Coordinates of C-alpha atoms and ligand atoms in Angstrom, one line a residue:
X47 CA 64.0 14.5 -123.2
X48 CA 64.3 13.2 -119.6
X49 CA 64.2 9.9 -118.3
X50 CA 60.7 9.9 -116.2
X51 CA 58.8 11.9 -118.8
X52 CA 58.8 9.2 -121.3
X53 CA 57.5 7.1 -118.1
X54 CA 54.7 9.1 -117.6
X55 CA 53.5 9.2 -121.1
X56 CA 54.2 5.7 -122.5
X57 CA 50.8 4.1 -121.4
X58 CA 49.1 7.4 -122.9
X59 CA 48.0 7.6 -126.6
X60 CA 50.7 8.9 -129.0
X61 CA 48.7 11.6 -130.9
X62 CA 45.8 13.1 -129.5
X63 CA 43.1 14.1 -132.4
X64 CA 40.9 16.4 -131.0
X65 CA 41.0 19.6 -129.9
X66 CA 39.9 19.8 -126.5
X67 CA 41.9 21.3 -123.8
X68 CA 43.8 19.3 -121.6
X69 CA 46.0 20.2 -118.9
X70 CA 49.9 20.8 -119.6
X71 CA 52.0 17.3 -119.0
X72 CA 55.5 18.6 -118.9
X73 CA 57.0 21.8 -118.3
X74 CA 60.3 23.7 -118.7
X75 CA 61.5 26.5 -116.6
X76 CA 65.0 28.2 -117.4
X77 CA 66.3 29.9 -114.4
X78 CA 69.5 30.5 -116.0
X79 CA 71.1 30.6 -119.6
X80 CA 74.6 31.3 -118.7
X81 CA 77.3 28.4 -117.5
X82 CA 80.7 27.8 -116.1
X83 CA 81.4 25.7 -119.2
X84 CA 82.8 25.7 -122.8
X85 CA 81.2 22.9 -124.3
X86 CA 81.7 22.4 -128.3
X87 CA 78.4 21.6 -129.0
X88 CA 76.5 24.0 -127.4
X89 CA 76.1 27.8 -127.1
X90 CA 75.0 28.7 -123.3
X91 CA 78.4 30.0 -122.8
X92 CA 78.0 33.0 -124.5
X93 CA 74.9 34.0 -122.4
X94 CA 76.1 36.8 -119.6
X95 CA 75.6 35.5 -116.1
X96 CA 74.0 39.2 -115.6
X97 CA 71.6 38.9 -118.3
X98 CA 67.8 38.2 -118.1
X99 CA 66.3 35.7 -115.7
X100 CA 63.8 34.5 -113.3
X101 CA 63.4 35.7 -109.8
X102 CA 62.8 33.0 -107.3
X103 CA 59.6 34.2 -106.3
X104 CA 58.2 34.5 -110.1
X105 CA 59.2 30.8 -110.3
X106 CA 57.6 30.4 -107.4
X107 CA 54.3 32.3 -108.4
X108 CA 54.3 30.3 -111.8
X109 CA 54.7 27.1 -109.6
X110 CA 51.6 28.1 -107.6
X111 CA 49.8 29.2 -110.9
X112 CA 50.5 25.5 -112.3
X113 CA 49.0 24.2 -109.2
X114 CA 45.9 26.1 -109.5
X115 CA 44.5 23.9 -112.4
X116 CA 47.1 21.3 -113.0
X117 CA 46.7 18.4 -111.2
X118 CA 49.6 15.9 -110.2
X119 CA 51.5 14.3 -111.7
X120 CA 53.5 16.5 -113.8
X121 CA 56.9 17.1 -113.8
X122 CA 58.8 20.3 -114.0
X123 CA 62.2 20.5 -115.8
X124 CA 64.3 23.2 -113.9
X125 CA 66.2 24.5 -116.8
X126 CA 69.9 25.9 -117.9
X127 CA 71.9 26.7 -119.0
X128 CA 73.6 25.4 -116.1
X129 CA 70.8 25.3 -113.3
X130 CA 73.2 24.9 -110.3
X131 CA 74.9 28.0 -110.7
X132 CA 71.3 29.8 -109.2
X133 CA 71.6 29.4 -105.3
X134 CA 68.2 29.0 -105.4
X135 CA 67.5 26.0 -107.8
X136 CA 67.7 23.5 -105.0
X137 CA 64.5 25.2 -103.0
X138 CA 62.7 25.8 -106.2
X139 CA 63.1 22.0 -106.7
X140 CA 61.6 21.7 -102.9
X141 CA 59.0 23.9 -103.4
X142 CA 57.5 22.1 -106.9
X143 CA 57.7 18.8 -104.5
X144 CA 55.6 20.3 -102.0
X145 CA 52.8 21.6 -104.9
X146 CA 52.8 17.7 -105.5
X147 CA 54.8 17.3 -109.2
X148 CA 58.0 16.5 -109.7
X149 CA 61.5 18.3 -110.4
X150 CA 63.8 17.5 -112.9
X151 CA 67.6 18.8 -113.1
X152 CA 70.2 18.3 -116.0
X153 CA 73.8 19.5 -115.0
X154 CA 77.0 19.3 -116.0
X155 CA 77.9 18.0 -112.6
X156 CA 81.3 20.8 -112.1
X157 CA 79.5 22.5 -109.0
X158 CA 79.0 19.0 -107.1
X159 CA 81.4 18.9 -104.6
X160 CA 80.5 17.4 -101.2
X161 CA 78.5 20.2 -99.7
X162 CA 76.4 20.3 -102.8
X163 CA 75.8 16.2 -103.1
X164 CA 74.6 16.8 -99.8
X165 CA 72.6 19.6 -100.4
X166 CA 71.1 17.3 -103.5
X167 CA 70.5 14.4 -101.4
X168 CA 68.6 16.9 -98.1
X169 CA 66.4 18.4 -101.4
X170 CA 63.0 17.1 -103.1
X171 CA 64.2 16.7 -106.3
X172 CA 62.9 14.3 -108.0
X173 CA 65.3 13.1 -111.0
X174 CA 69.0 14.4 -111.5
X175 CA 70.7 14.5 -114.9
X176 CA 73.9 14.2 -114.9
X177 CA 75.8 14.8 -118.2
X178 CA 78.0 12.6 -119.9
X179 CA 79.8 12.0 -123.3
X180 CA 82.3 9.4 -122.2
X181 CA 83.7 6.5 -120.2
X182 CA 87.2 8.6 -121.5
X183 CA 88.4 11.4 -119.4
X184 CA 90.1 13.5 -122.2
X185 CA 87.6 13.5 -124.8
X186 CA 84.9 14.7 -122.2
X187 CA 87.4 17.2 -120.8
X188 CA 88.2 18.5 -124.5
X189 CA 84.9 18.4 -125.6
X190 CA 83.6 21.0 -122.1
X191 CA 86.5 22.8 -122.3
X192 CA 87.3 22.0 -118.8
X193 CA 90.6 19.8 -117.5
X194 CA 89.7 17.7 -114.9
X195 CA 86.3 17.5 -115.4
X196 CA 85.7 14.1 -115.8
X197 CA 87.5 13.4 -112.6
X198 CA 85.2 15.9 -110.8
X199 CA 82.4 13.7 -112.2
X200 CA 83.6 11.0 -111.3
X201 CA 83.7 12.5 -107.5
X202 CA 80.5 14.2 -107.4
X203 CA 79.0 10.4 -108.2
X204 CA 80.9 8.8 -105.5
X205 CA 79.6 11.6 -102.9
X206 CA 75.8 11.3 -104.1
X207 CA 75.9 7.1 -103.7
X208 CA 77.0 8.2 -100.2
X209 CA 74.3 10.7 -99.4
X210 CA 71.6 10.0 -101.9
X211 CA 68.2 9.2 -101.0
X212 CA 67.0 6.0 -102.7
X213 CA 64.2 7.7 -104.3
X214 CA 66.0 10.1 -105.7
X215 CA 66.4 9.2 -109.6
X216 CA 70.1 9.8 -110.9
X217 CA 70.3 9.3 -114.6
X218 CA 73.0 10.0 -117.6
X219 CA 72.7 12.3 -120.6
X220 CA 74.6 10.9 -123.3
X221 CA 74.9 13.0 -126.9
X222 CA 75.1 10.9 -130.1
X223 CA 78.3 12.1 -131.4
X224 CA 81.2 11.6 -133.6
X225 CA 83.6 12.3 -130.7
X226 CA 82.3 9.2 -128.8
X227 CA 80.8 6.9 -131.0
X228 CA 83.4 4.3 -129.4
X229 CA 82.1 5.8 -125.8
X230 CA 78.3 4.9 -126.7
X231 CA 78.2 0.9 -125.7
X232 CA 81.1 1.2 -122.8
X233 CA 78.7 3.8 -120.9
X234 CA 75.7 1.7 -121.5
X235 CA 77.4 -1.2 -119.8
X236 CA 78.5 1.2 -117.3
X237 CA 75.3 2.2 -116.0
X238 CA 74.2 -1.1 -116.1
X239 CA 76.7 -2.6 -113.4
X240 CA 76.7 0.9 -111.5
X241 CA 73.7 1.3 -108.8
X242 CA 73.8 4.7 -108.2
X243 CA 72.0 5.1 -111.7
X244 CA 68.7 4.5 -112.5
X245 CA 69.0 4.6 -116.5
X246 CA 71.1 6.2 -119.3
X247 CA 69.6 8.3 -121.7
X248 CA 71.0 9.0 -125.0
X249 CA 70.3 12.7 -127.1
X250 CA 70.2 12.9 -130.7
X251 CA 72.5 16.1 -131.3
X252 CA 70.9 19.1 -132.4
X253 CA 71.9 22.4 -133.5
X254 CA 71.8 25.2 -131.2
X255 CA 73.1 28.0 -132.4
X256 CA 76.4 27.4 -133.3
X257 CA 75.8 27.9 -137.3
X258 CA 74.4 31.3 -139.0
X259 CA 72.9 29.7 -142.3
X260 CA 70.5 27.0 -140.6
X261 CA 70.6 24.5 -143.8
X262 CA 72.5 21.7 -143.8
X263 CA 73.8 22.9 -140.5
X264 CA 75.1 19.4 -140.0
X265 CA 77.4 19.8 -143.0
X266 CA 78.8 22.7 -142.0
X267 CA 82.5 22.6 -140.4
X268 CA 81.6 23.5 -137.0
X269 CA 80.1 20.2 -136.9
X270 CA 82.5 18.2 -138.6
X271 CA 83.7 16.6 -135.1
X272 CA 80.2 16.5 -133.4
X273 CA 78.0 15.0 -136.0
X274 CA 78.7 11.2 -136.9
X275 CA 80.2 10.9 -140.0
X276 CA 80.2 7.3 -140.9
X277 CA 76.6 6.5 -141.1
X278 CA 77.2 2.6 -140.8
X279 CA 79.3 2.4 -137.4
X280 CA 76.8 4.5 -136.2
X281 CA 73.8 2.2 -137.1
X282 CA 75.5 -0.7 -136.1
X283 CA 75.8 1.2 -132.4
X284 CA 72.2 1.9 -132.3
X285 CA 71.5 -1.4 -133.1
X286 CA 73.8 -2.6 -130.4
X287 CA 71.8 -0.6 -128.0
X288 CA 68.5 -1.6 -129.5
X289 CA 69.8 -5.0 -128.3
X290 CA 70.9 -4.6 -125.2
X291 CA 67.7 -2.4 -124.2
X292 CA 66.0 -5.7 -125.7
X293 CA 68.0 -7.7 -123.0
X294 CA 66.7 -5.6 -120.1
X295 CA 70.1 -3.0 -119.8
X296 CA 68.4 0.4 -118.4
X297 CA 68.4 2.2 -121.5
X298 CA 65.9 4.3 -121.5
X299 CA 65.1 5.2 -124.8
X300 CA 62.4 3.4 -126.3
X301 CA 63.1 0.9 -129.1
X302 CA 61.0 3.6 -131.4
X303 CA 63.2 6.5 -130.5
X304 CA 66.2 4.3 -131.1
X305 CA 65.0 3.2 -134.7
X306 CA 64.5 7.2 -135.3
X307 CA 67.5 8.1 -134.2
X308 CA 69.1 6.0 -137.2
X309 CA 66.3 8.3 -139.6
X310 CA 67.3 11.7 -137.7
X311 CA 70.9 11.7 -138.3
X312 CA 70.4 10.8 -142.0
X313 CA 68.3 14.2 -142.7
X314 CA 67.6 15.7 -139.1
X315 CA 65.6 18.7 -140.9
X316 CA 63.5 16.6 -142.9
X317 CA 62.9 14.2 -139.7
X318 CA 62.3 17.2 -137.8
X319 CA 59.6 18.1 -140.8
X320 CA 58.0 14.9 -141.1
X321 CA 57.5 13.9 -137.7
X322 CA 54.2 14.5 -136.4
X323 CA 54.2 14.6 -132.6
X324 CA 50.5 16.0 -131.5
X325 CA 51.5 15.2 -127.5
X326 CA 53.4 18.6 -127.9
X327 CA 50.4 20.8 -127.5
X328 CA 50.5 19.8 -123.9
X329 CA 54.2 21.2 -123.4
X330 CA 54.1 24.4 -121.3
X331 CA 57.6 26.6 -120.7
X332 CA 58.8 29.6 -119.0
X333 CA 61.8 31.2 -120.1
X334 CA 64.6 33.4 -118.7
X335 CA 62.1 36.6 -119.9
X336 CA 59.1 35.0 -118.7
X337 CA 57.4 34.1 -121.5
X338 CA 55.1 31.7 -121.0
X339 CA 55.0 28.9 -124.4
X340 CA 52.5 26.4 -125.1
X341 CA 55.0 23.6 -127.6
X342 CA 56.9 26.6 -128.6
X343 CA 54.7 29.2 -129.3
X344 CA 54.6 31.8 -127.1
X345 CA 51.2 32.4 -125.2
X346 CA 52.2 35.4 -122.8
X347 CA 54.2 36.6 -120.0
X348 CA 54.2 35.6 -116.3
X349 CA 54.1 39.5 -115.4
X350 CA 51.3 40.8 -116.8
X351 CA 49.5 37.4 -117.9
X352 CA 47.5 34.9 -115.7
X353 CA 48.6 31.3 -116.5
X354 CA 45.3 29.9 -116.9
X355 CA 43.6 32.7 -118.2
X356 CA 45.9 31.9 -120.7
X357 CA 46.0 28.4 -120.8
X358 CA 42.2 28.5 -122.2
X359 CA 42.5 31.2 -124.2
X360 CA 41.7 31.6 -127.9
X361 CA 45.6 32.2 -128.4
X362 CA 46.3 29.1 -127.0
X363 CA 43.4 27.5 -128.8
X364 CA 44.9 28.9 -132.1
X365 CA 48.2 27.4 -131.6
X366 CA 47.1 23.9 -131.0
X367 CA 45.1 23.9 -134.4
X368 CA 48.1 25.1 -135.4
X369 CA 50.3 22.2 -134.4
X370 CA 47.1 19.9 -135.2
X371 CA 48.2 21.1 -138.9
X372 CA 51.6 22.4 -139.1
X373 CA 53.3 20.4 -136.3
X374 CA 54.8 22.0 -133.2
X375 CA 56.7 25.0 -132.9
X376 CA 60.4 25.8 -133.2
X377 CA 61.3 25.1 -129.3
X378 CA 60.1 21.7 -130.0
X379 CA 62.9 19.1 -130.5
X380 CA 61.1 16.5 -131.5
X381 CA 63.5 13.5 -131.6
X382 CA 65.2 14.0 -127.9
X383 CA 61.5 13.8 -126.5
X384 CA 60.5 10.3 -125.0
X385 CA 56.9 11.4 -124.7
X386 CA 57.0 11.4 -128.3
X387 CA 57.9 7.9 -129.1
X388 CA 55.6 4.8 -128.2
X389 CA 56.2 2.6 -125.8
X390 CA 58.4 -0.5 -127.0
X391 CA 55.1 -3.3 -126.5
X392 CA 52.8 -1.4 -128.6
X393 CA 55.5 -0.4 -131.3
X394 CA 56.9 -4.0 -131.3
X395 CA 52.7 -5.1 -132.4
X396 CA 52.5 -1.9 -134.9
X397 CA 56.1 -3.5 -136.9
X398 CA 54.5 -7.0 -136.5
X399 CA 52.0 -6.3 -138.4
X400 CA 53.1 -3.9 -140.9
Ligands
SAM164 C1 71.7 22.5 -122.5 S1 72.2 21.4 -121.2 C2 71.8 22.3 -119.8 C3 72.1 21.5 -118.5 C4 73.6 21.4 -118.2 N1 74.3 22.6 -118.4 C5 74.2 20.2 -118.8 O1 75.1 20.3 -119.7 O2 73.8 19.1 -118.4 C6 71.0 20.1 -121.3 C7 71.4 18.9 -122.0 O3 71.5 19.2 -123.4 C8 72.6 18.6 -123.9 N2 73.1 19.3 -125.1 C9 73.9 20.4 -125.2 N3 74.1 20.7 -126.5 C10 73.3 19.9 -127.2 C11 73.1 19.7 -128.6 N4 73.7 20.5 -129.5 N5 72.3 18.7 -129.0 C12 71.7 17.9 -128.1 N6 71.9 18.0 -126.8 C13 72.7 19.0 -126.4 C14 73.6 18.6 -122.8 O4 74.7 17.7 -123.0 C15 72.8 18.3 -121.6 O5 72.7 16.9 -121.4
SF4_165 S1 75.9 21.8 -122.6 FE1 75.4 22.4 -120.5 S2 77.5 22.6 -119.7 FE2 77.8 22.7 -121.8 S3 77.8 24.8 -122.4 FE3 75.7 24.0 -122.7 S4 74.6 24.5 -120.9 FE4 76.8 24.7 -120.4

C-alpha cells in the first residue's frame, strides 16, 4: 500500500497468466504488533508488548535468505504495529540496504523526537510513512487517542526537514474516513506546497478486527464514525483528487485506484470478491510467529523452514493455482495495494477505448 511499491510495479503487467515461478516483489515483515496508541480504527493496541515476535537476528537471517535468490530491487516493508517501538528497527532497516533492496517504515510518528529524526536521517531507510488523518489537530488527537499528538507530528516533521537525507522518501498515510472527509483535499494541498514530502498516499479503510460478525462490518456501529456515510460528498472528494493528481499534485494513487476507491466503499466485500489481482502471488511476509506467507497463505516457518526450499515448493506451487482461480488469500487487502492498479497512461488508453 506504500508509496514506491506502486513505482516499482507500474511499468510491469497487471495480471500475470501463467504459472511459472517468479521471485517475490514485495515483502512484509512485522517485528511488532503492539503500540503506544489507541487509535479508533484499528486493533494493534490490544496486542501485549510481551507477546510473540521476531528476534533481530531471525529478521536478519530471513533478510539473508531473501538475498540468496531474490535479486534487487525489492522492497521490504518493516511492519507494526508500531515498528519504532523495537530498538532495533532502525538497524534492520540498515541491514536490508546493505543486501541491496529497500526498507519501508509506516509510523505513527509519537516516538520522533529529535534524537530519533536523527537517528532516521544517519539510517538506510529507504521510504518513511508517516501517518496522518488531518490538517486538524483535535480530530487526529481524538481519533489516536492521544492529546498532543498532532503537535508532536508536527515537530517530528520539522526535525526530519532539518536532518533528513534528500534521498530519503518521507510520504503521508491518509485513511478515507468519515471523520475527515473535510481533511482529504486540505492535506493534499498540504503536501503539495510542503518539500519535506515526496507524495501523499491515501488508504481505503478496512476492517481489522474491530467487529465479531464479519458481514456488513461497515454497517455495524463501531464504524458508524469511521466509514463515510454520505456516499456523494465522498465521490465528489475523490473526484477532486482524481483532478488534482491529473494536474501533477503528488498524489500517489493511481487514477485506477482512485476510480476503485469510489466502487470499494459502495460494497468493500463484494469489491474485495471481485477484484482479481494475480500480482499477489508474488507477495512474501513474515509475521510476528515467523510464518512465512506467499499472498496470504502460509508457506512455512522461518525456524524450521528454508525460504527458498520453500519458495519452489509444491505448497507454494499449490497456492498460486490457487489464487490463479480463487484470488488471493485473506492477508491480501486488495484495494490499499498500488501494485495492484495500473499505471494512469495505460488505464487512461483501456477507458478510451471502452
Ligand atoms: C497498522 S498501521 C502500522 C504502522 C503505524 N502504527 C501507523 O499507524 O502508521 C499501518 C497503516 O495502516 C493504517 N490503518 C490502521 N487501521 C486501518 C484500517 N482499519 N483501514 C485501513 N488502514 C488502516 C494506519 O493509519 C497506518 O497508516
Ligand atoms: S493504526 Fe498504527 S498507531 Fe494506530 S493503533 Fe494501529 S498500529 Fe497503532
Amino acid at each position: 500500500m506504500l508509496t514506491d511499491k506502486g513505482k516499482m510495479h507500474q511499468s510491469k503487467p497487471m495480471y500475470n497468466d501463467t504459472l511459472s515461478i517468479g521471485k517475490p516483489h514485495f515483502c512484509d515483515i512485522t517485528i511488532a504488533t503492539h503500540c503506544n496508541l489507541h487509535c479508533k480504527m484499528c486493533k494493534a493496541w490490544h496486542a501485549p508488548a510481551d507477546g510473540p515476535h521476531l528476534s533481530f537476528e531471525e529478521s536478519r537471517h530471513f533478510i539473508d535468505s531473501l538475498a540468496e535468490f531474490v535479486e534487487t530491487p525489492l522492497e521490504i516493508n518493516v511492519m507494526g504495529g508500531e515498528p519504532l517501538l523495537v530498538p532495533w528497527c532502525l538497524d534492520l532497516c540498515n541491514y536490508i540496504s546493505e543486501k541491496g533492496f529497500r526498507s519501508i517504515i509506516s509510523t505513527n510518528a509519537s516516538l520522533i523526537d529529535e534524537a530519533m529524526a536523527k537517528r532516521i536521517a544517519d539510517s538506510k531507510l529507504s521510504v518513511l510513512a508517516i501517518s496522518l488523518e488531518s490538517i486538524t489537530a483535535a480530530m487526529h488527537d481524538t481519533n489516536r487517542g492521544k492529546q498532543g499528538l498532532h503537535r508532536q507530528i508536527m515537530q517530528a516533521i520539522e526535525y526530519l526537514d532539518k536532518y533528513a537525507r534528500k534521498d530519503l522518501c518521507v510520504t503521508l498515510l491518509t485513511i478515507l474516513m468519515e471523520k475527515n472527509i473535510d481533511e482529504i483535499i486540505p492535506l493534499a494541498e498540504w503536501v503539495n506546497t510542503t518539500p519535506l514530502f515526496q507524495n501523499i498516499s491515501y488508504l481505503a479503510l478496512l476492517e481489522t478486527g474491530l467487529v465479531s460478525e464479519h458481514k456488513n462490518w461497515f454497517r455495524q456501529d463501531v464504524y458508524k464514525d469511521l466509514w463515510p456515510q454520505n456516499k456523494g460528498q465522498l465521490n465528489a472528494v475523490i473526484d477532486e483528487l482524481i483532478r488534482l493528481r491529473k494536474e501533477g499534485y503528488r498524489i500517489w494513487n493511481p487514477l485506477s485506484q482512485l476510480d476503485a476507491f469510489k466502487e470499494y466503499y459502495e460494497e468493500p466485500d463484494l469489491f474485495m470478491k471481485q477484484t482479481p489481482c494475480k500480482l499477489h502471488d508474488y507477495i512474501i511476509d513474515l509475521d510476528e510467529n515467523a510464518n512465512i506467507y506467499l499472498s496470504g497463505e502460509m508457506l512455512g516457518n522461518l525456524r524450521e523452514d528454508n525460504l527458498r526450499t520453500l519458495w519452489y515448493s509444491e505448497k507454494a506451487q499449490h497456492v498460486r493455482k490457487k489464487i490463479q482461480t480463487e484470488g488471493p488469500g485473506e492477508r491480501c487487502c486488495v484495494i490499499n495495494f498500488v501494485c495492484a492498479f495500473p499505471a494512469d497512461d495505460v488505464y487512461l488508453k483501456v477507458r478510451e477505448n471502452t
